[in-house]
Tab-separated table of C-alpha atoms and ligand atoms in Angstrom:
chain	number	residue	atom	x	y	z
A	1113	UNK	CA	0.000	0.000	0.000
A	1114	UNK	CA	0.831	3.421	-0.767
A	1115	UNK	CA	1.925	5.698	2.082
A	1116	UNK	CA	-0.318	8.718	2.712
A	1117	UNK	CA	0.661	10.138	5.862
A	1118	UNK	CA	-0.243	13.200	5.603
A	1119	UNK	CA	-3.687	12.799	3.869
A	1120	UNK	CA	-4.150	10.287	6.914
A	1121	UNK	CA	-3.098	12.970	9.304
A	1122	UNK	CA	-5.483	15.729	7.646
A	1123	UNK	CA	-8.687	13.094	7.655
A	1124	UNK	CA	-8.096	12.582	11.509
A	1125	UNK	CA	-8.171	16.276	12.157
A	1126	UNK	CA	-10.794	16.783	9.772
A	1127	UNK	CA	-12.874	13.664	11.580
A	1128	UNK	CA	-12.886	15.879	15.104
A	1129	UNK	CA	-14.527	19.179	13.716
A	1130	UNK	CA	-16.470	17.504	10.283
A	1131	UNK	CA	-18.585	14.590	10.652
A	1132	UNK	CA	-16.861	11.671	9.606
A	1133	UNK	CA	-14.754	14.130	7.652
A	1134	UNK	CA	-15.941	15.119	4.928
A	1135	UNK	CA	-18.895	17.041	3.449
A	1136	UNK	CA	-20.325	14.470	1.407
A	1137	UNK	CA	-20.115	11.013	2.481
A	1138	UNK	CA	-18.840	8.979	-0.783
A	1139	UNK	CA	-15.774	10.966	-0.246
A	1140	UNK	CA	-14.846	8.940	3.644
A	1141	UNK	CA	-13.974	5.983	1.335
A	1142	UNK	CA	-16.631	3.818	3.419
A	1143	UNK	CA	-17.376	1.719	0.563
A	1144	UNK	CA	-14.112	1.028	-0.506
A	1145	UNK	CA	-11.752	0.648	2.488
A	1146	UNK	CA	-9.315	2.629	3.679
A	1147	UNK	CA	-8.527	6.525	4.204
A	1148	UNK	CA	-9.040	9.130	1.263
A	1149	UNK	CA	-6.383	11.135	0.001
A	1150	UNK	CA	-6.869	14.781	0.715
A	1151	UNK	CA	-6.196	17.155	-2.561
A	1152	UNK	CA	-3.978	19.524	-2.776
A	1153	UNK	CA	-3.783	20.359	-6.371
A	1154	UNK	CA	-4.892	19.693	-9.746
A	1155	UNK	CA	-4.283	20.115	-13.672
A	1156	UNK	CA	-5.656	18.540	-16.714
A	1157	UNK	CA	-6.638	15.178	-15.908
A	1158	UNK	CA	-4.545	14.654	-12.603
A	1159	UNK	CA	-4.764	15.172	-8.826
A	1160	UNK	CA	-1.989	15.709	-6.860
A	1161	UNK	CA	-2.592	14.659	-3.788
A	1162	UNK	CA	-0.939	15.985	0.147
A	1163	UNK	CA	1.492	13.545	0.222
A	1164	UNK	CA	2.770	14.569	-3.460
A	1165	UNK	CA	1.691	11.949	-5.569
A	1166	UNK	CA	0.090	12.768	-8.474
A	1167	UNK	CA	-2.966	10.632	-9.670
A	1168	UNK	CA	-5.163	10.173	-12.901
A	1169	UNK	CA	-8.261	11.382	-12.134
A	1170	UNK	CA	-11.273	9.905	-13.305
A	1171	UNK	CA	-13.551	11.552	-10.126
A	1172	UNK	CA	-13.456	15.183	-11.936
A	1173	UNK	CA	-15.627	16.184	-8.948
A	1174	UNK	CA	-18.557	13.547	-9.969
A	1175	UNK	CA	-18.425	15.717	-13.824
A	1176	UNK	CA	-18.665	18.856	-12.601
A	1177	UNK	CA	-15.213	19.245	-14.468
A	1178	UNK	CA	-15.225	17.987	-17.921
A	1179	UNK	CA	-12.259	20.501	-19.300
A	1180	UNK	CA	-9.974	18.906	-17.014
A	1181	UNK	CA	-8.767	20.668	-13.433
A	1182	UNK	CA	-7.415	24.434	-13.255
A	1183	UNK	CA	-8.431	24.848	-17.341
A	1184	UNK	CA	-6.818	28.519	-18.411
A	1185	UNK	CA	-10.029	29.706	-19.866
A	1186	UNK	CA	-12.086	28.843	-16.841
A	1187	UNK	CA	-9.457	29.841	-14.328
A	1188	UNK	CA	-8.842	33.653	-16.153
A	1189	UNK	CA	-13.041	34.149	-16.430
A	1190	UNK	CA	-13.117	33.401	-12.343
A	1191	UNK	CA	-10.578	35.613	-11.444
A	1192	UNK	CA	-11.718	38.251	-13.880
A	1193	UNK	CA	-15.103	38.138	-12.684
A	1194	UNK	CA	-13.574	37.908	-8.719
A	1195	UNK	CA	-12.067	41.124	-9.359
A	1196	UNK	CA	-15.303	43.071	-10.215
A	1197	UNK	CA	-16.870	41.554	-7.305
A	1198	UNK	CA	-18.447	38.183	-6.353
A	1199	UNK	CA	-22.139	38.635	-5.448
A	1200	UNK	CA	-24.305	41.495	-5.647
A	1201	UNK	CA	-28.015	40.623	-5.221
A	1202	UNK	CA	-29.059	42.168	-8.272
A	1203	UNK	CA	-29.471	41.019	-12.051
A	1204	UNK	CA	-26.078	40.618	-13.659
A	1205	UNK	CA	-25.413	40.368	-17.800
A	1206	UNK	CA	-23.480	37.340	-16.583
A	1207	UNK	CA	-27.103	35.483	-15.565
A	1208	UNK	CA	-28.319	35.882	-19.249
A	1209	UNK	CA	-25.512	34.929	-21.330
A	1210	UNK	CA	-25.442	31.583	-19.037
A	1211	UNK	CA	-29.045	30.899	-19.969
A	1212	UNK	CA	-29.102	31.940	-23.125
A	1213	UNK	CA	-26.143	29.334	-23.581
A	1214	UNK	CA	-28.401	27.034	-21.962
A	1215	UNK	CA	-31.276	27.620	-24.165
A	1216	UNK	CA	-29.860	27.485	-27.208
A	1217	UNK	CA	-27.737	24.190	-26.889
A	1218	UNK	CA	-30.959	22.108	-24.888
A	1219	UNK	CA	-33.848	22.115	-27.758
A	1220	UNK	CA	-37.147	22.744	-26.319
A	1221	UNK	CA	-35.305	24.437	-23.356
A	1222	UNK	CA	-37.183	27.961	-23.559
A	1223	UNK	CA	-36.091	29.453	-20.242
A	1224	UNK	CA	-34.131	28.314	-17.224
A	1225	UNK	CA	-33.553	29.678	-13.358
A	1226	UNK	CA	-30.104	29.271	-12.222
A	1227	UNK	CA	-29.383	27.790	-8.781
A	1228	UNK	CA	-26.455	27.046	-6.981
A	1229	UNK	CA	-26.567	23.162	-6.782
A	1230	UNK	CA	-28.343	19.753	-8.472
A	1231	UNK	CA	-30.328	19.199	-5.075
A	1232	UNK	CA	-31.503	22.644	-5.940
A	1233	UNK	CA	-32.706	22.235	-9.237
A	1234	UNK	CA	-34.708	19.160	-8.962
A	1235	UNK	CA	-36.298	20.180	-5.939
A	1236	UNK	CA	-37.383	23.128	-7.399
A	1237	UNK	CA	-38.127	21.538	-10.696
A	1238	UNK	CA	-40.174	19.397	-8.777
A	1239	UNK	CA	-42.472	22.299	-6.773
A	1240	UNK	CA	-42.856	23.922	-10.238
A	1241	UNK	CA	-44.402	20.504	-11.673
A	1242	UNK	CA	-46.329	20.622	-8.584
A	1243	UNK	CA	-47.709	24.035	-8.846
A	1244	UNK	CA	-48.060	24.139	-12.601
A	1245	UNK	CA	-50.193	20.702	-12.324
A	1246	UNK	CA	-52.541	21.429	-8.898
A	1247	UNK	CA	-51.167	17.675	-8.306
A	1248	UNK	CA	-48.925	15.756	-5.575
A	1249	UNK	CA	-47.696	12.715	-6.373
A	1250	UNK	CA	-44.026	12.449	-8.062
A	1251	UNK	CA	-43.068	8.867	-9.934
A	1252	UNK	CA	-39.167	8.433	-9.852
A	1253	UNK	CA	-37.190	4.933	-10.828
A	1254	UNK	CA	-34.743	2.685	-8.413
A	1255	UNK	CA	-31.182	3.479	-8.128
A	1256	UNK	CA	-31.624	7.010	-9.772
A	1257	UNK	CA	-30.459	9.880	-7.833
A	1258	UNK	CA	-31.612	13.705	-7.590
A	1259	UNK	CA	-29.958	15.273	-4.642
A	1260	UNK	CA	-30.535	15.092	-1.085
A	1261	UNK	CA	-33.991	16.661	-0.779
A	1262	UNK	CA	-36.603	15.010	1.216
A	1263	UNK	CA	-38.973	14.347	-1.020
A	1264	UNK	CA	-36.540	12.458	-3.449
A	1265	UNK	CA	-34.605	10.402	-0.695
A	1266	UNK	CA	-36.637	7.570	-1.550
A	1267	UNK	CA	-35.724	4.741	-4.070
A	1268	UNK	CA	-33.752	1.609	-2.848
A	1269	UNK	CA	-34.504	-1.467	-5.223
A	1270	UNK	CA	-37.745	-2.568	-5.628
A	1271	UNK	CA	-40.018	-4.561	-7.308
A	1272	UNK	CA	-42.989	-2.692	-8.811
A	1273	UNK	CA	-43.942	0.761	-8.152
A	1274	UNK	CA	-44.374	1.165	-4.817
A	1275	UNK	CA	-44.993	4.286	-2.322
A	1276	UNK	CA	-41.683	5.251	-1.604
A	1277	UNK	CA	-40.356	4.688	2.043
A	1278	UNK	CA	-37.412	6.991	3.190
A	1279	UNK	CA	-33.858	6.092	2.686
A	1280	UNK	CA	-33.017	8.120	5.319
A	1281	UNK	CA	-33.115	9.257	8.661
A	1282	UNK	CA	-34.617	12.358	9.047
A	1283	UNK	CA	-36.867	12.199	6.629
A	1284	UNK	CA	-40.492	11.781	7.695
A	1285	UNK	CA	-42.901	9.172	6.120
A	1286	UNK	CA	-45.061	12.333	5.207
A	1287	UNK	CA	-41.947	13.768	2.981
A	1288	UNK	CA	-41.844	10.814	1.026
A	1289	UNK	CA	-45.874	9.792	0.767
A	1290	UNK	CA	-46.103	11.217	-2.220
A	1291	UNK	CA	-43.499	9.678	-3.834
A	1292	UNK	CA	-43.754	6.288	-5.901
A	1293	UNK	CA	-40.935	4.847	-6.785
A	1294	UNK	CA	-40.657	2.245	-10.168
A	1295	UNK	CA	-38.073	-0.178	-11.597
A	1296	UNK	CA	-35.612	1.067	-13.677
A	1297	UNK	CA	-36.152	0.804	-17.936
A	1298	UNK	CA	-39.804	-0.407	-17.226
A	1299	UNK	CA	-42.479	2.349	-18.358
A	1300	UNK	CA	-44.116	2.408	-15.083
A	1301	UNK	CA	-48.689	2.998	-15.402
A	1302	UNK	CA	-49.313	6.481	-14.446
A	1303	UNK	CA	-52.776	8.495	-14.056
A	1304	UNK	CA	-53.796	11.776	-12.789
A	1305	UNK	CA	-52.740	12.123	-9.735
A	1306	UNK	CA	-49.171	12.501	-10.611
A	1307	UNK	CA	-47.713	15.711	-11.545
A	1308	UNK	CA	-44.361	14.372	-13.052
A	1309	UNK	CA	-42.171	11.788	-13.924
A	1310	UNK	CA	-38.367	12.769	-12.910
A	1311	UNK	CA	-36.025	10.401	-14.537
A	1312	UNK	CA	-32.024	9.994	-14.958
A	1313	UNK	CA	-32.374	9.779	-19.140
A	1314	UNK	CA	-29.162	8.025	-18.595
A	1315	UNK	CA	-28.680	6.419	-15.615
A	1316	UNK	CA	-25.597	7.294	-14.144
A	1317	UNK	CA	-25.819	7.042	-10.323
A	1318	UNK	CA	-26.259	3.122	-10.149
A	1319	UNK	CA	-23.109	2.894	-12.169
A	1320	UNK	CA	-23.796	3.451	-16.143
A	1321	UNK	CA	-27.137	1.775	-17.232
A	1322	UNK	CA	-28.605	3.026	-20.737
A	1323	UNK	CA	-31.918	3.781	-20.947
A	1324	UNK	CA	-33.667	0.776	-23.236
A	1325	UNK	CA	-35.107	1.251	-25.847
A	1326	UNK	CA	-38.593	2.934	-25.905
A	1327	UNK	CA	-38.056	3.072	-22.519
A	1328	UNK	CA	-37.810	7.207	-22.487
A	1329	UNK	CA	-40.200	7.780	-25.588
A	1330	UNK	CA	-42.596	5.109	-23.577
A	1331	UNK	CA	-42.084	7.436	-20.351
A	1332	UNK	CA	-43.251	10.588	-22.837
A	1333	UNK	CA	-46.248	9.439	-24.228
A	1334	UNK	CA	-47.397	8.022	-20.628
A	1335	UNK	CA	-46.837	11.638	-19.112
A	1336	UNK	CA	-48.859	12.849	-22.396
A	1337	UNK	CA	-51.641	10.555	-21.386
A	1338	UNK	CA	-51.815	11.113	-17.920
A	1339	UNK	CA	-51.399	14.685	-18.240
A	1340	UNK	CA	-48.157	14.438	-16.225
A	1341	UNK	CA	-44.576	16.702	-16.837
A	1342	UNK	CA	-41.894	14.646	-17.766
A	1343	UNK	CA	-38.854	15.530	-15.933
A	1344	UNK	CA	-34.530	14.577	-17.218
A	1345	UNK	CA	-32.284	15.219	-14.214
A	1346	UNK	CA	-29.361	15.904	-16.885
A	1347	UNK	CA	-27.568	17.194	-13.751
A	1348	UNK	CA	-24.299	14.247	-15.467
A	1349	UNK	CA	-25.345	14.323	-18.968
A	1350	UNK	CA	-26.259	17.520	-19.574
A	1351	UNK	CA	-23.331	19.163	-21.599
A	1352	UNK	CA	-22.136	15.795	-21.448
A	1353	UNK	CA	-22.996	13.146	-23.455
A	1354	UNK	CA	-22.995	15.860	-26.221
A	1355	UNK	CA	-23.981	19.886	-26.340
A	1356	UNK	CA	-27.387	18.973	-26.176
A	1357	UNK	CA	-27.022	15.934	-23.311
A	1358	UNK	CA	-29.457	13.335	-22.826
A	1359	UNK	CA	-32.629	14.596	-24.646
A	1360	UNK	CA	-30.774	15.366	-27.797
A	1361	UNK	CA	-28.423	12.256	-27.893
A	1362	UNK	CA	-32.056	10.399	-27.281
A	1363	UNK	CA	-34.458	12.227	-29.510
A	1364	UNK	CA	-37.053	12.805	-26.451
A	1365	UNK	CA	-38.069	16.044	-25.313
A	1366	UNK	CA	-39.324	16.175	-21.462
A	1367	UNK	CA	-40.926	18.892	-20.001
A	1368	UNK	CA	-38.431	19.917	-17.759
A	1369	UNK	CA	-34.703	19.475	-17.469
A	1370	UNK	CA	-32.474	19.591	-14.408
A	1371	UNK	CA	-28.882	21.163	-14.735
A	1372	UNK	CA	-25.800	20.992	-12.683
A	1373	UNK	CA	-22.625	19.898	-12.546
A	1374	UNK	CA	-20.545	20.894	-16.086
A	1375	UNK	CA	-22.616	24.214	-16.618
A	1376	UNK	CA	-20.824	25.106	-13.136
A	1377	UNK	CA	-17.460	24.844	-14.478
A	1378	UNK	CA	-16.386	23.594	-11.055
A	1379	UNK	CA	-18.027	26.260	-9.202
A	1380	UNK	CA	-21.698	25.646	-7.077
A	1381	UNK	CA	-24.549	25.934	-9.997
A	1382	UNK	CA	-27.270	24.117	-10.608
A	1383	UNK	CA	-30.439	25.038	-13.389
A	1384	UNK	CA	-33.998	23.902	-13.959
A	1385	UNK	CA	-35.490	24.699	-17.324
A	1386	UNK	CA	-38.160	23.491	-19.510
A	1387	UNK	CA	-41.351	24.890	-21.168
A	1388	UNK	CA	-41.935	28.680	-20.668
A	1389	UNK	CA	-45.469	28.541	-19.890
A	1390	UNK	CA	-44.596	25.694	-17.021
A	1391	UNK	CA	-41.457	28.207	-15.915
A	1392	UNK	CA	-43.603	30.859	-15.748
A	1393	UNK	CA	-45.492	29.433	-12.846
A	1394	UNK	CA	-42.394	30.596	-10.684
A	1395	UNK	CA	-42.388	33.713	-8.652
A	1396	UNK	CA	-42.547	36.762	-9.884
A	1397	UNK	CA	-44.526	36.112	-12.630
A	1398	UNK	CA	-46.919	33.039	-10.748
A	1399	UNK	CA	-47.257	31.336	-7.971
A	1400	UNK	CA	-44.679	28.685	-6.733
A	1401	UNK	CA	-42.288	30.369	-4.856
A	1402	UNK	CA	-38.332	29.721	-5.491
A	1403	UNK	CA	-35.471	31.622	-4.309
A	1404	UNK	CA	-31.464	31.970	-3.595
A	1405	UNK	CA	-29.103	34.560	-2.508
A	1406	UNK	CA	-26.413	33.538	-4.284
A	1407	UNK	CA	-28.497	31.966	-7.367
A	1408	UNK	CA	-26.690	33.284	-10.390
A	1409	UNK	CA	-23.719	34.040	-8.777
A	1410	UNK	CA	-21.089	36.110	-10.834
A	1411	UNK	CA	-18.212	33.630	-10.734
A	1412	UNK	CA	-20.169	30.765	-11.203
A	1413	UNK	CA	-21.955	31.618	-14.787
A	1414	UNK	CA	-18.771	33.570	-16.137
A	1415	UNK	CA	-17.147	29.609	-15.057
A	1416	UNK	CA	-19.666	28.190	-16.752
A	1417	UNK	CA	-19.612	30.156	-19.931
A	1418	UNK	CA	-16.510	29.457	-20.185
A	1419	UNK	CA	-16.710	26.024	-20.214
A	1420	UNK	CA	-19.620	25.686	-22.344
A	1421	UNK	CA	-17.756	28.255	-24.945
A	1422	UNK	CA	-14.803	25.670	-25.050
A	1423	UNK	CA	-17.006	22.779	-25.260
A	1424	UNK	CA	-17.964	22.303	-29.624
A	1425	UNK	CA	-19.518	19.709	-31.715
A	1426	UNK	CA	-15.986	18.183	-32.328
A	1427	UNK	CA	-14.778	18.549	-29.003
A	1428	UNK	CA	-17.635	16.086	-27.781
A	1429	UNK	CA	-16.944	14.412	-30.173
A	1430	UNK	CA	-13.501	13.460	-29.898
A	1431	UNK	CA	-14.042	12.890	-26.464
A	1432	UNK	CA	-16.823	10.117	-27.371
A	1433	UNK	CA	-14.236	8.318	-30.273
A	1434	UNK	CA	-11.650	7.985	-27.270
A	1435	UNK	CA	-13.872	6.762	-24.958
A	1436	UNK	CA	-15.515	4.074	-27.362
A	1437	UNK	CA	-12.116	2.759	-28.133
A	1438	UNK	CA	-11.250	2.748	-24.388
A	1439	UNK	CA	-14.288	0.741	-23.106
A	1440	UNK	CA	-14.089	-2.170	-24.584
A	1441	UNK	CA	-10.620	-2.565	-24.144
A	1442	UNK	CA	-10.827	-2.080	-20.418
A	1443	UNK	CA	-13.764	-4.829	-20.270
A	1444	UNK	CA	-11.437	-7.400	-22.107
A	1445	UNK	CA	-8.166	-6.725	-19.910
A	1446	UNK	CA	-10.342	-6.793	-16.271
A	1447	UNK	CA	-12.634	-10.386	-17.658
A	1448	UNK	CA	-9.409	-11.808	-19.399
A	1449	UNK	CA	-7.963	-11.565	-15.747
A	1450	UNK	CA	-11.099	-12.877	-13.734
A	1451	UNK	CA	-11.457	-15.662	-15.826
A	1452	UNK	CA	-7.844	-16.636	-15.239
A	1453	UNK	CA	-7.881	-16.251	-11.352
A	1454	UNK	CA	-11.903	-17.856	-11.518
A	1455	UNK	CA	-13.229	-15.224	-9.681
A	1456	UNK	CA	-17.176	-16.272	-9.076
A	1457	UNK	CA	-20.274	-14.653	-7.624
A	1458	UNK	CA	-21.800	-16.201	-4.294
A	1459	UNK	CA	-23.660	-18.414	-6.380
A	1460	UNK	CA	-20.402	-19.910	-7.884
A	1461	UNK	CA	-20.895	-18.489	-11.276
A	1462	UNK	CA	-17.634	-17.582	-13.296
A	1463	UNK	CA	-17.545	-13.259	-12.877
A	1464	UNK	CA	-16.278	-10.988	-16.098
A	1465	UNK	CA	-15.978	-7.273	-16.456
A	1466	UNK	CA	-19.006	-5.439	-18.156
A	1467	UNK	CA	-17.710	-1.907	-19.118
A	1468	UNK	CA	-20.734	0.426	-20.279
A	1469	UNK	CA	-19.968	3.477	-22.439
A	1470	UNK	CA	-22.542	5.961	-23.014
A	1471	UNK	CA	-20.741	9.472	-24.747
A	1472	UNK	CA	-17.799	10.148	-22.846
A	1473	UNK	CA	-18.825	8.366	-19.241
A	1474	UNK	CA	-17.964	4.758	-18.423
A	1475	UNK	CA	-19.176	2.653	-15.901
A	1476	UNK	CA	-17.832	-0.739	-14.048
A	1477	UNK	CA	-20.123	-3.805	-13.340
A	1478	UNK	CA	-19.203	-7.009	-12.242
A	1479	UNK	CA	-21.663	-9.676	-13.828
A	1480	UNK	CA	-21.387	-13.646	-14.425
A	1481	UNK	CA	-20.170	-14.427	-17.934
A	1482	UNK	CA	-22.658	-13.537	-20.537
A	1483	UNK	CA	-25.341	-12.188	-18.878
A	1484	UNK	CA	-27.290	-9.202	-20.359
A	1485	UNK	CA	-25.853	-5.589	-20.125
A	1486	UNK	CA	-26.737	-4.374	-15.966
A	1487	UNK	CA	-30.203	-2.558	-16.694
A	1488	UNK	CA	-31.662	-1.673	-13.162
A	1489	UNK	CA	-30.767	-0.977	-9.792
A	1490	UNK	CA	-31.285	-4.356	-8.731
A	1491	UNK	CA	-28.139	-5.489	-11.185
A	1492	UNK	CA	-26.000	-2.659	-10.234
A	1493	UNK	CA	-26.399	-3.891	-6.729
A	1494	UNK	CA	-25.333	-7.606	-7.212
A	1495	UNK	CA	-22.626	-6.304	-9.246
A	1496	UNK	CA	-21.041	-3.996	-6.416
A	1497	UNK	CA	-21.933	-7.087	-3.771
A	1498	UNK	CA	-19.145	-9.086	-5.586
A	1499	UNK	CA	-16.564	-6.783	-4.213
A	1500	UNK	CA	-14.552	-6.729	-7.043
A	1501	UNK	CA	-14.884	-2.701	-7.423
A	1502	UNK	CA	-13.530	-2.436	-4.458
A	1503	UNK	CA	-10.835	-4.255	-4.599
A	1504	UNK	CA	-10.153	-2.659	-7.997
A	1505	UNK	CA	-10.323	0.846	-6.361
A	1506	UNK	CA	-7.489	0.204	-4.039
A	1507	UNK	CA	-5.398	-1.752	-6.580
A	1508	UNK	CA	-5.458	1.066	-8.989
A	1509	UNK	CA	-4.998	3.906	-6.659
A	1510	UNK	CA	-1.645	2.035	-5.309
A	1511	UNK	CA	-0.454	2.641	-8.925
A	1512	UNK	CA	-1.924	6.227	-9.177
A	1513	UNK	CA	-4.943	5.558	-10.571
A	1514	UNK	CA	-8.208	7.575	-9.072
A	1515	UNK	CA	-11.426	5.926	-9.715
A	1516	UNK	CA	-14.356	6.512	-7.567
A	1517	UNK	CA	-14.504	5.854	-4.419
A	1518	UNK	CA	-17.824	3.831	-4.579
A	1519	UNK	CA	-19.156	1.158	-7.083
A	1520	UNK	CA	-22.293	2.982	-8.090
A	1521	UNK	CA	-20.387	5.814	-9.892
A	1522	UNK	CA	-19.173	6.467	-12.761
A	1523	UNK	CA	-15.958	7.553	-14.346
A	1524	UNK	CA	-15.669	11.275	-15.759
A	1525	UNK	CA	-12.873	11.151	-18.272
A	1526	UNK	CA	-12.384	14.559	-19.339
A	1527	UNK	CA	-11.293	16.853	-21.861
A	1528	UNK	CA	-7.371	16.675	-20.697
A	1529	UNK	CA	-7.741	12.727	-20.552
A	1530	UNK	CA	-5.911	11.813	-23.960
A	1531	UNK	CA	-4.867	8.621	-25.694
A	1532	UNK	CA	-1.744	8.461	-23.844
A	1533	UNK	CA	-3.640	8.944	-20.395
A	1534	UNK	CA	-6.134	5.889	-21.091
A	1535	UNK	CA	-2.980	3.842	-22.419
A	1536	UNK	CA	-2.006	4.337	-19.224
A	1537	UNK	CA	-5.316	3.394	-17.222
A	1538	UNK	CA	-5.422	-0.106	-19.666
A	1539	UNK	CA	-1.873	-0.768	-18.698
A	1540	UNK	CA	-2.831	-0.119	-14.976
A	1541	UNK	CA	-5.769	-2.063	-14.960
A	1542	UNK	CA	-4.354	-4.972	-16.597
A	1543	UNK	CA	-1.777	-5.123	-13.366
A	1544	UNK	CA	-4.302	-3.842	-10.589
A	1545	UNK	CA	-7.108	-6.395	-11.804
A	1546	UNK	CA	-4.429	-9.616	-11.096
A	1547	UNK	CA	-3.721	-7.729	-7.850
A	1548	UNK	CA	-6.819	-6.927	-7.014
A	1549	UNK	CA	-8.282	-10.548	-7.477
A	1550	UNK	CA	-5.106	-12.727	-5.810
A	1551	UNK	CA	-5.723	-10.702	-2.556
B	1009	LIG	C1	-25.057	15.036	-8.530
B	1009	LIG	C2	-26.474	14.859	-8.901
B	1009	LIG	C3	-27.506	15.596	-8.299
B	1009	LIG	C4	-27.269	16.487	-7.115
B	1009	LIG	O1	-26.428	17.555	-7.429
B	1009	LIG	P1	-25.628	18.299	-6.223
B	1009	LIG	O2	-24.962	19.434	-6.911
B	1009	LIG	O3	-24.708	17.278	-5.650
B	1009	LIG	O4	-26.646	18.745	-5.256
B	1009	LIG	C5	-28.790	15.468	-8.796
B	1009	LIG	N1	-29.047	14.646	-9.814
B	1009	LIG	C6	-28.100	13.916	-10.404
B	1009	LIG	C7	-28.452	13.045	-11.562
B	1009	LIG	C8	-26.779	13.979	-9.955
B	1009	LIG	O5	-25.841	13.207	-10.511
């Protein structure tokens, strides 16, 4: 094992004033064993981290950074804007351009209010279906997240749509009554007492699962029926999978989108968005009330412009070519190794590598030898019960690797991630999987 005394000595301070030690709990490592390295710096596609290693990152702060760490165009707009001041409480041009850039990337996105995180933005997307329908009710699928809001904290596995129970503590039964939850890729039955459907278009929270098909044009015409909005949390894929994320890389236009993450550039922003006349229920114009101090904040939209100004056609799509060439040449080095050592599932059934690749994200599932592709929460959780993620994790961040620290994420190769970088990773992985599975 790699020695990180320092980053050890930094999470035991951090563990007496922060509980547990961090701010968001996927960072404490829990899930994967062991201590996390604290970050001291980072450029392109690597970390470097107290102790002065440097690692290739494939966290990118969950895709909020898709131009790689400390880019020069985002870094000069933040301290440009810093230096004519950082919040104001009044409209600035900087709001506009950000939603204009918004609008005309997302088609059918007419207007958007900025926030300052994804929790942000679905709640709120959420009261606005709520107020724009009259109804309560909210459908959402197994294993997909959207932020920490009561309401939404409901959705372990399940079989059929159910009323959703809490997932956790905290959060009263009441929160969560009106909130069914439904399988995964299965176009749940709907009627009127549901105001929307919020949906991960690609699922990317449960690991990577792709939607099926005529699973999201099935979820549209159901909404249509029912009279129900049909949410995307593009909070990953928005700006993502392509300039005009999920709904244009799918050809299905919700209602309502949720934003976070990339148009941030690194910095807190979230956005919801959608159909003017459902917008237009928000305060001042109607009535559902929404709000933020720092909503719109200078340095986050000129960060965010930035980004999205560096971010072209051919950008995503050389980022999507690399990718595609990388995935399946990742699968084929991690199974050729499990089949060698026999790694098997509980049930004694031989384990290979399924690597997913939707745009420029890939995922990691663990599955027995020719099974189908991992298409609901309920797969994504047998594959992270093998334990071979985790053992993965630590074997490739002893050779300088970063990957997740959980096994329902995904990885976030970037911008600043070239051939040379995912050489590398193969190269790694080829030696961290026989590590990994001989300990
Ligand atoms: C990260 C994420 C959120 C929550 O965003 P925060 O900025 O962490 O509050 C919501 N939805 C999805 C799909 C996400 O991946």
């Amino acid at each position: 094992m790699v020695d990180r005394a320092v980053s050890a000595a930094w999470f035991e301070r951090a563990r007496r004033v922060i509980p547990g030690g961090v701010n968001s709990p996927v960072r404490s490592f829990r899930s994967v064993g062991g201590h996390p390295y604290f970050v001291s710096r980072g450029e392109g596609a690597y970390v470097w981290d107290a102790d002065g290693h440097r690692l290739l990152d494939f966290v990118q702060s969950y895709g909020a950074s898709i131009l790689g760490h400390a880019h020069p165009a985002v870094v000069r707009a933040v301290s440009d804007a810093a230096a004519r001041g950082t919040t104001f409480g009044a409209p600035t041009e900087g709001e506009v351009l950000l939603a204009e850039a918004i609008c005309a990337r997302v088609e059918g996105c007419e207007q958007v209010r900025l926030v300052s995180s994804g929790t942000e933005a679905a709640m709120s997307a959420i009261r606005v279906a709520r107020g724009f329908t009259g109804r309560s009710r909210v459908l959402k699928f197994a294993g997909c997240y959207h932020g920490h809001s009561d309401g939404l904290l409901a959705g372990g596995g399940s079989g059929v749509a159910t009323l959703g129970l809490p997932d956790s503590a905290g959060v009263p039964a009441a929160a969560v009554a009106e909130t069914l939850v439904a399988p995964y890729n299965q176009v749940p039955e709907i009627d009127d007492r549901v105001a929307c459907v919020i949906v991960e278009a690609v699922a990317a929270n449960m690991g990577l699962v792709a939607p099926e098909s005529g699973f999201l044009q099935g979820l549209r015409d159901a909404c249509d029926a029912a009279g129900a909005l049909l949410v995307f949390d593009e909070v990953i894929t928005g700006f993502r999978l392509g300039e005009g994320g999920a709904s244009g890389w799918a050809g299905v236009r919700p209602d309502l989108w949720c934003f976070g993450k990339v148009i941030g550039g690194g910095l807190p922003v979230g956005a919801f968005g959608g159909r003017s006349d459902v917008l237009e229920s928000l305060a001042p114009v109607g009535p559902v009330y929404q709000a933020g101090t720092l909503s719109g904040n200078p340095l986050a939209t000129a960060a965010g412009l930035a980004v999205l100004e560096s971010m072209g056609p051919l950008s995503y799509r050389t980022l999507c070519e690399r990718v595609a060439r990388f995935g399946p040449a990742l699968a084929a080095v991690l199974t050729q190794a499990l089949v060698k050592a026999g790694i098997e599932d509980d049930s004694g059934r031989q384990l290979e590598a399924q690597v997913p690749v939707m745009g420029p994200l890939f995922g990691l599932f663990f599955a027995p030898v020719g099974s189908a592709p991992v298409h609901d929460y309920d797969g994504a959780v047998a594959s992270a019960s093998t334990g071979v993620y985790a053992r993965l994790f630590r074997s490739m961040l002893d050779r300088g690797v970063a990957l997740a620290p959980g096994p329902y994420e995904v990885a976030f190769p970037s911008m600043a991630h070239g051939d040379a970088e995912l050489d590398r990773t193969l190269d790694v992985a080829s030696e961290a999987i026989v590590d990994a599975v001989a300990r």
